[in-house]
XYZ file of C-alpha atoms in Angstrom:
82
model
C 15.645 28.245 -3.407
C 12.395 29.649 -2.031
C 9.044 29.471 -3.789
C 6.690 32.357 -3.116
C 3.147 33.380 -4.012
C 4.157 37.031 -4.223
C 7.182 39.325 -3.973
C 7.257 42.797 -2.432
C 10.135 45.136 -3.248
C 10.558 47.859 -0.626
C 12.864 50.660 -1.800
C 13.209 52.442 1.556
C 16.324 50.690 2.938
C 18.806 53.326 4.075
C 22.441 53.020 3.018
C 23.433 53.728 6.635
C 21.691 50.505 7.762
C 24.817 48.516 6.946
C 22.973 46.172 4.567
C 23.229 45.797 0.811
C 19.666 44.417 0.863
C 17.514 42.296 3.179
C 15.088 39.528 2.292
C 12.500 37.918 4.543
C 9.587 35.546 4.218
C 6.248 37.248 4.854
C 3.278 34.867 5.092
C 3.563 32.901 1.807
C 5.579 35.545 -0.036
C 8.936 37.267 -0.039
C 9.764 40.848 0.959
C 13.007 42.323 -0.351
C 14.199 45.574 1.212
C 16.530 47.496 -1.095
C 18.027 50.976 -1.328
C 16.382 53.622 -3.539
C 19.335 53.331 -5.959
C 18.851 49.575 -6.299
C 15.105 50.125 -6.761
C 15.773 52.450 -9.692
C 18.143 49.898 -11.239
C 15.517 47.164 -10.739
C 12.837 49.286 -12.387
C 15.083 49.912 -15.384
C 15.903 46.202 -15.674
C 12.188 45.354 -15.633
C 11.466 47.964 -18.314
C 14.282 46.538 -20.445
C 13.248 42.925 -19.683
C 16.726 42.145 -18.352
C 17.650 39.684 -15.602
C 18.564 41.334 -12.295
C 20.409 40.045 -9.217
C 20.031 41.541 -5.734
C 22.763 40.647 -3.256
C 21.503 40.462 0.328
C 23.599 40.779 3.455
C 25.750 43.197 5.402
C 27.986 45.589 3.487
C 31.054 44.925 5.652
C 30.898 41.121 5.393
C 32.611 39.294 2.564
C 30.467 36.242 3.321
C 27.276 36.861 1.311
C 24.734 34.073 1.667
C 21.596 35.234 -0.125
C 20.704 36.444 -3.591
C 17.365 37.375 -5.095
C 17.448 36.652 -8.826
C 14.825 38.097 -11.141
C 14.993 36.042 -14.338
C 13.026 36.336 -17.538
C 12.066 32.940 -18.945
C 10.808 31.987 -22.369
C 8.250 29.400 -21.315
C 6.519 30.080 -18.002
C 4.642 26.764 -18.049
C 7.829 24.754 -17.458
C 8.875 26.777 -14.415
C 5.561 27.553 -12.743
C 3.352 24.441 -12.893
C 0.917 24.070 -10.045
């Protein structure tokens, strides 16, 4: 679990890169590189206020180690104190 001050979603990851998605820590935030198709799905999930999971890692590897979960919560105060 990584806490971050901000999140950047970059929808320019090419399918030919061999990655489903890539995440990296940038200063005190998180940058998630995703394909344009995943970006459109993310946008729709945000419009619909639905949870969304981004799987990070190489496409040819069955061993996926990272996920970026976007979750809607009912009470922000309990999850974001301080």
